[in-house]
């Protein structure tokens, strides 16, 4: 690792490298060829790979995903770029009833990547859904939620070499985040989390945009003498519960953090699973931090209130450690 | 099947079909394929009623000619997708009746080991990219298969079958549009059998002209008598040639009629017995072909009867095979959901 | 309560009673007017209320729901009958980005009911989705999952008198179940569960088709000297966690049962919430029973294996009580 | 706004519009409404660039005539829905500029208290059933409003605006079909401004004729010069009368052009400056109306200038109002998500 890149650039580089070596990969979506997508995530690929493999699509999310499903069955590895994953609501049958089930029903691999932004930024309720938990609950789907450029590149490469439908979720607020990225063979496997910050007192399990916020919260706690270990799950399907367990066996405390609505989300799975498997180990209840159950508002102060912040996470870490250690 | 049950009163009204240019081999092949479908469907239906086949069934009796005419215009490597009503397409595409029957029974010997069943038949190795439980969805898969054929220049053509009901699924028009603007080797075949479950086509389809709708999306659109296998074949062959030649998709609306209910058990209160009888009498596609073959002396009566006997034996053997096949091991239900281990806990 | 009816009849009666008193209610879907829907759930309403208020729709799920949203904004109380909720995949934007958010964004009530069958029976993977957890995770939606005719009638009536979008989920295997039903003013409120079977040793929290299975499992346990209390949540949004807590405070053990995939579902929310709130009360970890993460297969033995049975529930009850009581 | 900036070179190419039958009052009302939209948009855009308005913005400059012509044909109780690009419709429907501006700023004084913002403007009490962030979705809401009007016989008409990009959203055709077969009082207005973000209409729209597509769904479909407010008004009035008379929906494709980028910040590399200038010079809808009013001597120059000054003052006051308004109390974000208490725990 030596090169530095933004998340968007890392994604593009991972995709471009794989496209160079695997002619079966193609990518399409609205405004991709010239503009390179809403986040510049495929900028320049049009001129490198041509109109056959980098396609502008009409605003037809269902057709894009359906075409991806059929093309994957007939030998391609399509990347459907929805720009915003919010538009996947228009392709939900294609994702859930088709892509996710075809291997189970028909025994065929389904190497299809569906990329979009997930989570909350400006723009109001309809472009800022957080529904990674839906996909994680659906049998047959893989879900990537990278928080660093290196993971973004490594995960898109794994997705493009795999056989499964992958929902590849990037965050609007992380698109410009810079960091080191790996080389052509630095793949990040699905289902393997990583420790972003070691700590002995409490474990934070999170992914995506709340990884940096959790690290910031851990920084706050450090100054109070509490060392939090921050785990970035990187993919939420599969979910690396073993890594979380290994950590909690040492820290005996767990806070699960999601940007998405706390109620009924994948954070509940993590909390429920660990509350069960580490019942005898935990020194206190598993706490969860997540958004309240409201849509994303437009107004900035409302939005801030509806989104978990580093302060919210720090508060939960304090509650988890204070209440029980004594 | 009662095709050989002697002279019948309706025979007079049966509309002949034009078999000019059709040789004996072709005629025999069409007839065998259509008779097999008829026999398969009429045999399977009571098995559903008896509960020996679980999960219901949508019979394609009356619609044999669309499947046989269209698939007859395809190469083996070409691709088809179907709807919930797709036994005819499946048999026409060369899936063996005994294996299909086993799949309907939910047996391990089915091509999908019992996972798919009647509404989700498929065999990718044979270019059968799935019948589909969701109205309109199969066409989307055919679209994608055509995209892959176009990008990788395999020379394949994909055919997506839909029903008249699918004309009101918006996504269908997205699929048609994308094929149109990307000039994909796709043939869309709409089997308009005048009903979607109980709902008459005209009641819910603004404009009342599906091919007309299609032409608004920038591709050639035709109507054809879907109960005339030769007519279906001719128009399908032209569309397939066009697709294979890189000229893009074609939309074919095939007018047809289902003889039975929407699904097994349908009480059919929404149409009269008379209406059904008229369609049968005038345009039963199997009888029309059989009669026209005889009239044109393309095959001798004995040859036709021989085919009837053969398909009857084939389907009887299929039931036998299905009945005697083992069920899949329940534990295998957890296998092959994804290519990698999802590390799910607590799977029962 | 004196009349007896099936679930389907109870639904129909509740709907018909409300239609008689409230002219704003109308119902539409495919094959409704003559056939009365796939489950006979509105049979006879066509002739009683006429074609303006009982409509056959084309196979246009998105248009049906969209029309319901706009009609609700303009003074009606539409019931969109999708027959199978599986077809809601084709109307997901209309449900999530429109119906669920309009009150939040625009301050307008959204009295829209979307009815369909949810859960598993014969017919294969695409008609047998269990995705109640998606809706329960979505801010702005109410989700009913009745298990008895009385609740079906009482809940549809509450839905039709309320102001919120309601996903009304009935189970194919319960359609013909008979039981007593209430009168015209016997409403069942959303967010209030009920104890179906009292017991002192362990609590089972469940809803829908697994209520009778849980009661059967409790019967098995009773013969082994363990008395399980079975709670039917009746609606999963809102979720009556107070009732479960009240029970677990007595029993000190909890098993959460869902028919849907156990992983990442609403059962995890219940388990996580109670593991937290009753950390000091529980005498053992909260266990969960649910389907494995596979689509519904066609073949009967596979299907049986993929669906939680009374035996599976009983096994979990034994595990929960045996491991910890001692 | 530089409408009064003296003689300009392009003036010669400006196409006049036919104002026959239009009286001074009507002309003044149209002009005021269009000038207000122009002023609002050109004022708000830089505020977005400066970050004073959060969340981006899609300007309707160039499309004023469609909104004003169509909404001018409606009664106050009629209903409109819009797209992501809907300030023009919102202003035309009578929402006050100061309140809209406050909503864009995310202030408590906006009609939605800052919850909605630029893409989700609405005021049901004024028959504005929402602009919409999802392409095509607003039309579905208008469809439903029309259904309610039909069932409860309110006499209302609903108008759903969409863009050319929405012609490729399948659900749009479901909406059109349902309105058609249910004979609903709906007018569908497709503002074809030739681009969807960067994508030229012709590149992605098979057949290249949106009104042509629509006519396949069994309803009258027309094309109109969308930059001629009088022409838009006339055809909209006819469609509205038809709808109100119980004769069902009409589809209107209004050819127009956006002068600015797709959204604020668009670098517009996909079209030439020349192309944009030609459209402006020939058919700027505000200038065309202004010039034609002057040519027809319907209003005196001073009257037009008076209107210009008034709208400028109005929009300046709107910014002032928005800037000085308070933000909503953050805690209120938890309120009014549903009508009943959802008993959610752990809301931050
Ligand atoms: C999206 C969707 N909506 C509804 C259904 C339920 N359904 C199954 S078949 C059918 C009728 C289909 O009619 P048509 O397309 O004409 O095909 P046919 O049955 O006549 O062959 C319906 C409504 C479905 N399977 N998928
Ligand atoms: C379903 C959906 N897909 C994609 C988008 C992203 N998007 C927003 S506006 C737009 C272009 C719309 O073009 P058009 O309908 O022509 O309207 P215009 O912007 O020209 O007014 C796109 C693709 C969206 N909002 N909704
Ligand atoms: Mg049909
Ligand atoms: Mg446009």
Tab-separated table of N, CA, C and O in Angstrom, chain B residues 161-234:
chain	number	residue	atom	x	y	z
B	161	UNK	N	-41.024	-14.604	-23.296
B	161	UNK	CA	-42.478	-14.755	-23.393
B	161	UNK	C	-43.143	-13.966	-22.262
B	161	UNK	O	-42.672	-13.994	-21.118
B	162	UNK	N	-44.217	-13.298	-22.593
B	162	UNK	CA	-45.064	-12.686	-21.576
B	162	UNK	C	-46.524	-12.949	-21.925
B	162	UNK	O	-46.821	-13.380	-23.041
B	163	UNK	N	-47.424	-12.661	-20.986
B	163	UNK	CA	-48.854	-12.759	-21.268
B	163	UNK	C	-49.447	-11.377	-21.494
B	163	UNK	O	-48.765	-10.359	-21.319
B	164	UNK	N	-50.703	-11.334	-21.855
B	164	UNK	CA	-51.371	-10.043	-22.041
B	164	UNK	C	-51.387	-9.244	-20.737
B	164	UNK	O	-51.306	-8.012	-20.749
B	165	UNK	N	-51.472	-9.949	-19.608
B	165	UNK	CA	-51.483	-9.232	-18.333
B	165	UNK	C	-50.222	-8.421	-18.121
B	165	UNK	O	-50.246	-7.369	-17.483
B	166	UNK	N	-49.115	-8.901	-18.645
B	166	UNK	CA	-47.837	-8.223	-18.450
B	166	UNK	C	-47.764	-6.895	-19.185
B	166	UNK	O	-46.889	-6.072	-18.900
B	167	UNK	N	-48.677	-6.665	-20.112
B	167	UNK	CA	-48.683	-5.381	-20.826
B	167	UNK	C	-48.985	-4.223	-19.875
B	167	UNK	O	-48.742	-3.068	-20.213
B	168	UNK	N	-49.502	-4.537	-18.701
B	168	UNK	CA	-49.805	-3.491	-17.728
B	168	UNK	C	-48.796	-3.426	-16.588
B	168	UNK	O	-48.984	-2.670	-15.634
B	169	UNK	N	-47.768	-4.231	-16.671
B	169	UNK	CA	-46.637	-4.128	-15.752
B	169	UNK	C	-45.670	-3.120	-16.365
B	169	UNK	O	-45.106	-3.361	-17.439
B	170	UNK	N	-45.462	-2.018	-15.689
B	170	UNK	CA	-44.629	-0.968	-16.261
B	170	UNK	C	-43.241	-1.436	-16.638
B	170	UNK	O	-42.693	-1.038	-17.669
B	171	UNK	N	-42.663	-2.284	-15.802
B	171	UNK	CA	-41.289	-2.719	-16.067
B	171	UNK	C	-41.139	-3.382	-17.419
B	171	UNK	O	-40.076	-3.323	-18.044
B	172	UNK	N	-42.200	-4.010	-17.892
B	172	UNK	CA	-42.148	-4.636	-19.216
B	172	UNK	C	-41.768	-3.615	-20.279
B	172	UNK	O	-40.984	-3.893	-21.182
B	173	UNK	N	-42.289	-2.399	-20.142
B	173	UNK	CA	-41.975	-1.375	-21.157
B	173	UNK	C	-40.574	-0.830	-20.970
B	173	UNK	O	-39.937	-0.398	-21.945
B	174	UNK	N	-40.072	-0.868	-19.749
B	174	UNK	CA	-38.648	-0.553	-19.568
B	174	UNK	C	-37.782	-1.570	-20.307
B	174	UNK	O	-36.792	-1.218	-20.951
B	175	UNK	N	-38.176	-2.818	-20.201
B	175	UNK	CA	-37.394	-3.874	-20.850
B	175	UNK	C	-37.432	-3.689	-22.375
B	175	UNK	O	-36.414	-3.791	-23.058
B	176	UNK	N	-38.627	-3.435	-22.881
B	176	UNK	CA	-38.787	-3.261	-24.326
B	176	UNK	C	-37.966	-2.064	-24.796
B	176	UNK	O	-37.240	-2.126	-25.796
B	177	UNK	N	-38.041	-0.978	-24.043
B	177	UNK	CA	-37.295	0.228	-24.438
B	177	UNK	C	-35.789	-0.018	-24.431
B	177	UNK	O	-35.085	0.387	-25.364
B	178	UNK	N	-35.305	-0.672	-23.405
B	178	UNK	CA	-33.851	-0.876	-23.321
B	178	UNK	C	-33.371	-1.757	-24.477
B	178	UNK	O	-32.333	-1.481	-25.096
B	179	UNK	N	-34.127	-2.785	-24.791
B	179	UNK	CA	-33.767	-3.639	-25.933
B	179	UNK	C	-33.771	-2.825	-27.216
B	179	UNK	O	-32.915	-3.004	-28.092
B	180	UNK	N	-34.730	-1.933	-27.306
B	180	UNK	CA	-34.860	-1.120	-28.507
B	180	UNK	C	-33.664	-0.177	-28.674
B	180	UNK	O	-33.021	-0.156	-29.722
B	181	UNK	N	-33.347	0.574	-27.640
B	181	UNK	CA	-32.276	1.573	-27.815
B	181	UNK	C	-30.894	0.926	-27.856
B	181	UNK	O	-29.981	1.497	-28.430
B	182	UNK	N	-30.756	-0.238	-27.259
B	182	UNK	CA	-29.462	-0.929	-27.307
B	182	UNK	C	-29.388	-1.942	-28.465
B	182	UNK	O	-28.416	-2.675	-28.575
B	183	UNK	N	-30.420	-1.975	-29.277
B	183	UNK	CA	-30.448	-2.843	-30.466
B	183	UNK	C	-30.058	-4.276	-30.103
B	183	UNK	O	-29.163	-4.878	-30.697
B	184	UNK	N	-30.729	-4.823	-29.140
B	184	UNK	CA	-30.358	-6.147	-28.634
B	184	UNK	C	-31.076	-7.262	-29.400
B	184	UNK	O	-32.188	-7.067	-29.905
B	185	UNK	N	-30.446	-8.424	-29.468
B	185	UNK	CA	-31.045	-9.572	-30.161
B	185	UNK	C	-32.123	-10.244	-29.312
B	185	UNK	O	-31.935	-11.350	-28.804
B	186	UNK	N	-33.233	-9.546	-29.168
B	186	UNK	CA	-34.317	-10.012	-28.308
B	186	UNK	C	-35.600	-10.098	-29.117
B	186	UNK	O	-35.891	-9.218	-29.925
B	187	UNK	N	-36.329	-11.163	-28.905
B	187	UNK	CA	-37.671	-11.263	-29.478
B	187	UNK	C	-38.646	-11.341	-28.302
B	187	UNK	O	-38.491	-12.182	-27.414
B	188	UNK	N	-39.600	-10.429	-28.296
B	188	UNK	CA	-40.602	-10.417	-27.237
B	188	UNK	C	-41.856	-11.071	-27.803
B	188	UNK	O	-42.380	-10.624	-28.829
B	189	UNK	N	-42.322	-12.109	-27.145
B	189	UNK	CA	-43.534	-12.787	-27.597
B	189	UNK	C	-44.600	-12.626	-26.524
B	189	UNK	O	-44.450	-13.128	-25.411
B	190	UNK	N	-45.637	-11.913	-26.866
B	190	UNK	CA	-46.740	-11.728	-25.934
B	190	UNK	C	-47.859	-12.681	-26.308
B	190	UNK	O	-48.479	-12.540	-27.360
B	191	UNK	N	-48.085	-13.658	-25.465
B	191	UNK	CA	-49.192	-14.590	-25.697
B	191	UNK	C	-50.460	-13.946	-25.150
B	191	UNK	O	-50.730	-14.014	-23.953
B	192	UNK	N	-51.199	-13.334	-26.016
B	192	UNK	CA	-52.458	-12.705	-25.598
B	192	UNK	C	-53.569	-13.747	-25.646
B	192	UNK	O	-54.100	-14.060	-26.703
B	193	UNK	N	-53.886	-14.277	-24.476
B	193	UNK	CA	-54.941	-15.301	-24.394
B	193	UNK	C	-56.235	-14.705	-23.832
B	193	UNK	O	-57.102	-15.421	-23.357
B	194	UNK	N	-56.320	-13.394	-23.878
B	194	UNK	CA	-57.537	-12.627	-23.583
B	194	UNK	C	-57.881	-12.508	-22.109
B	194	UNK	O	-58.771	-11.737	-21.741
B	195	UNK	N	-57.199	-13.221	-21.262
B	195	UNK	CA	-57.490	-13.123	-19.834
B	195	UNK	C	-56.200	-13.087	-19.013
B	195	UNK	O	-55.221	-13.748	-19.354
B	196	UNK	N	-56.253	-12.342	-17.957
B	196	UNK	CA	-55.250	-12.426	-16.899
B	196	UNK	C	-56.023	-12.884	-15.665
B	196	UNK	O	-56.844	-12.134	-15.134
B	197	UNK	N	-55.789	-14.108	-15.268
B	197	UNK	CA	-56.632	-14.775	-14.279
B	197	UNK	C	-58.086	-14.631	-14.758
B	197	UNK	O	-58.428	-15.177	-15.811
B	198	UNK	N	-58.900	-13.838	-14.057
B	198	UNK	CA	-60.310	-13.688	-14.449
B	198	UNK	C	-60.542	-12.426	-15.261
B	198	UNK	O	-61.677	-12.169	-15.662
B	199	UNK	N	-59.528	-11.603	-15.386
B	199	UNK	CA	-59.766	-10.260	-15.895
B	199	UNK	C	-59.612	-10.210	-17.407
B	199	UNK	O	-58.554	-10.524	-17.937
B	200	UNK	N	-60.692	-9.803	-18.107
B	200	UNK	CA	-60.598	-9.736	-19.564
B	200	UNK	C	-59.596	-8.661	-19.972
B	200	UNK	O	-59.591	-7.546	-19.427
B	201	UNK	N	-58.795	-9.016	-20.914
B	201	UNK	CA	-57.779	-8.139	-21.470
B	201	UNK	C	-58.303	-6.728	-21.736
B	201	UNK	O	-57.692	-5.719	-21.344
B	202	UNK	N	-59.459	-6.646	-22.393
B	202	UNK	CA	-59.957	-5.335	-22.827
B	202	UNK	C	-60.342	-4.442	-21.640
B	202	UNK	O	-60.306	-3.223	-21.738
B	203	UNK	N	-60.685	-5.062	-20.512
B	203	UNK	CA	-61.142	-4.272	-19.368
B	203	UNK	C	-60.023	-3.460	-18.724
B	203	UNK	O	-60.277	-2.436	-18.096
B	204	UNK	N	-58.819	-3.933	-18.867
B	204	UNK	CA	-57.719	-3.316	-18.107
B	204	UNK	C	-56.582	-2.786	-18.973
B	204	UNK	O	-55.579	-2.308	-18.451
B	205	UNK	N	-56.735	-2.875	-20.272
B	205	UNK	CA	-55.631	-2.541	-21.163
B	205	UNK	C	-56.023	-1.365	-22.045
B	205	UNK	O	-56.671	-1.542	-23.091
B	206	UNK	N	-55.650	-0.172	-21.612
B	206	UNK	CA	-56.009	1.038	-22.351
B	206	UNK	C	-55.531	0.964	-23.789
B	206	UNK	O	-54.386	0.618	-24.049
B	207	UNK	N	-56.423	1.287	-24.701
B	207	UNK	CA	-56.076	1.231	-26.115
B	207	UNK	C	-56.346	-0.120	-26.750
B	207	UNK	O	-56.578	-0.217	-27.960
B	208	UNK	N	-56.294	-1.164	-25.896
B	208	UNK	CA	-56.667	-2.493	-26.386
B	208	UNK	C	-55.771	-3.073	-27.468
B	208	UNK	O	-56.183	-3.972	-28.206
B	209	UNK	N	-54.549	-2.597	-27.576
B	209	UNK	CA	-53.688	-3.049	-28.671
B	209	UNK	C	-52.252	-3.123	-28.171
B	209	UNK	O	-51.528	-2.124	-28.137
B	210	UNK	N	-51.840	-4.317	-27.779
B	210	UNK	CA	-50.519	-4.454	-27.153
B	210	UNK	C	-49.401	-4.216	-28.165
B	210	UNK	O	-48.431	-3.509	-27.879
B	211	UNK	N	-49.545	-4.781	-29.348
B	211	UNK	CA	-48.513	-4.552	-30.364
B	211	UNK	C	-48.435	-3.062	-30.693
B	211	UNK	O	-47.353	-2.516	-30.923
B	212	UNK	N	-49.578	-2.420	-30.696
B	212	UNK	CA	-49.601	-0.976	-30.937
B	212	UNK	C	-48.812	-0.222	-29.879
B	212	UNK	O	-48.036	0.683	-30.184
B	213	UNK	N	-49.012	-0.597	-28.631
B	213	UNK	CA	-48.212	0.001	-27.563
B	213	UNK	C	-46.731	-0.186	-27.842
B	213	UNK	O	-45.926	0.737	-27.705
B	214	UNK	N	-46.396	-1.418	-28.188
B	214	UNK	CA	-44.980	-1.748	-28.354
B	214	UNK	C	-44.346	-0.873	-29.425
B	214	UNK	O	-43.207	-0.413	-29.276
B	215	UNK	N	-45.081	-0.615	-30.495
B	215	UNK	CA	-44.464	0.135	-31.583
B	215	UNK	C	-44.122	1.554	-31.158
B	215	UNK	O	-43.263	2.192	-31.772
B	216	UNK	N	-44.733	2.034	-30.092
B	216	UNK	CA	-44.355	3.329	-29.547
B	216	UNK	C	-42.968	3.343	-28.926
B	216	UNK	O	-42.461	4.400	-28.543
B	217	UNK	N	-42.358	2.174	-28.789
B	217	UNK	CA	-41.035	2.101	-28.185
B	217	UNK	C	-39.936	1.894	-29.226
B	217	UNK	O	-38.803	1.549	-28.890
B	218	UNK	N	-40.313	2.082	-30.485
B	218	UNK	CA	-39.285	2.118	-31.518
B	218	UNK	C	-38.778	0.775	-31.981
B	218	UNK	O	-37.587	0.620	-32.282
B	219	UNK	N	-39.659	-0.190	-32.024
B	219	UNK	CA	-39.245	-1.486	-32.575
B	219	UNK	C	-40.410	-2.049	-33.376
B	219	UNK	O	-41.561	-1.687	-33.146
B	220	UNK	N	-40.121	-2.906	-34.368
B	220	UNK	CA	-41.219	-3.481	-35.149
B	220	UNK	C	-42.107	-4.342	-34.256
B	220	UNK	O	-41.614	-5.084	-33.407
B	221	UNK	N	-43.403	-4.224	-34.474
B	221	UNK	CA	-44.352	-4.971	-33.647
B	221	UNK	C	-45.417	-5.559	-34.553
B	221	UNK	O	-45.956	-4.869	-35.412
B	222	UNK	N	-45.685	-6.833	-34.367
B	222	UNK	CA	-46.619	-7.547	-35.227
B	222	UNK	C	-47.636	-8.302	-34.401
B	222	UNK	O	-47.364	-8.686	-33.276
B	223	UNK	N	-48.761	-8.567	-35.027
B	223	UNK	CA	-49.748	-9.484	-34.453
B	223	UNK	C	-49.770	-10.736	-35.315
B	223	UNK	O	-49.624	-10.654	-36.539
B	224	UNK	N	-49.987	-11.862	-34.687
B	224	UNK	CA	-50.044	-13.111	-35.444
B	224	UNK	C	-51.093	-14.028	-34.804
B	224	UNK	O	-51.372	-13.904	-33.602
B	225	UNK	N	-51.671	-14.879	-35.609
B	225	UNK	CA	-52.569	-15.908	-35.093
B	225	UNK	C	-51.727	-16.907	-34.307
B	225	UNK	O	-51.032	-17.736	-34.885
B	226	UNK	N	-51.814	-16.836	-33.012
B	226	UNK	CA	-50.960	-17.644	-32.162
B	226	UNK	C	-51.403	-19.093	-32.067
B	226	UNK	O	-50.771	-19.895	-31.385
B	227	UNK	N	-52.468	-19.434	-32.749
B	227	UNK	CA	-52.950	-20.823	-32.723
B	227	UNK	C	-52.659	-21.506	-34.040
B	227	UNK	O	-53.140	-22.613	-34.299
B	228	UNK	N	-51.844	-20.869	-34.830
B	228	UNK	CA	-51.409	-21.423	-36.117
B	228	UNK	C	-49.889	-21.556	-36.036
B	228	UNK	O	-49.157	-20.568	-36.133
B	229	UNK	N	-49.431	-22.758	-35.832
B	229	UNK	CA	-48.004	-22.955	-35.565
B	229	UNK	C	-47.145	-22.493	-36.743
B	229	UNK	O	-46.053	-21.949	-36.546
B	230	UNK	N	-47.644	-22.668	-37.936
B	230	UNK	CA	-46.849	-22.287	-39.102
B	230	UNK	C	-46.721	-20.769	-39.185
B	230	UNK	O	-45.640	-20.228	-39.476
B	231	UNK	N	-47.808	-20.082	-38.918
B	231	UNK	CA	-47.763	-18.616	-38.945
B	231	UNK	C	-46.844	-18.082	-37.857
B	231	UNK	O	-46.052	-17.155	-38.073
B	232	UNK	N	-46.948	-18.687	-36.693
B	232	UNK	CA	-46.077	-18.270	-35.593
B	232	UNK	C	-44.621	-18.510	-35.972
B	232	UNK	O	-43.751	-17.643	-35.796
B	233	UNK	N	-44.386	-19.691	-36.523
B	233	UNK	CA	-43.023	-20.029	-36.912
B	233	UNK	C	-42.460	-19.009	-37.905
B	233	UNK	O	-41.337	-18.527	-37.754
B	234	UNK	N	-43.250	-18.662	-38.900
B	234	UNK	CA	-42.746	-17.767	-39.951
B	234	UNK	C	-42.380	-16.401	-39.381
B	234	UNK	O	-41.324	-15.854	-39.670
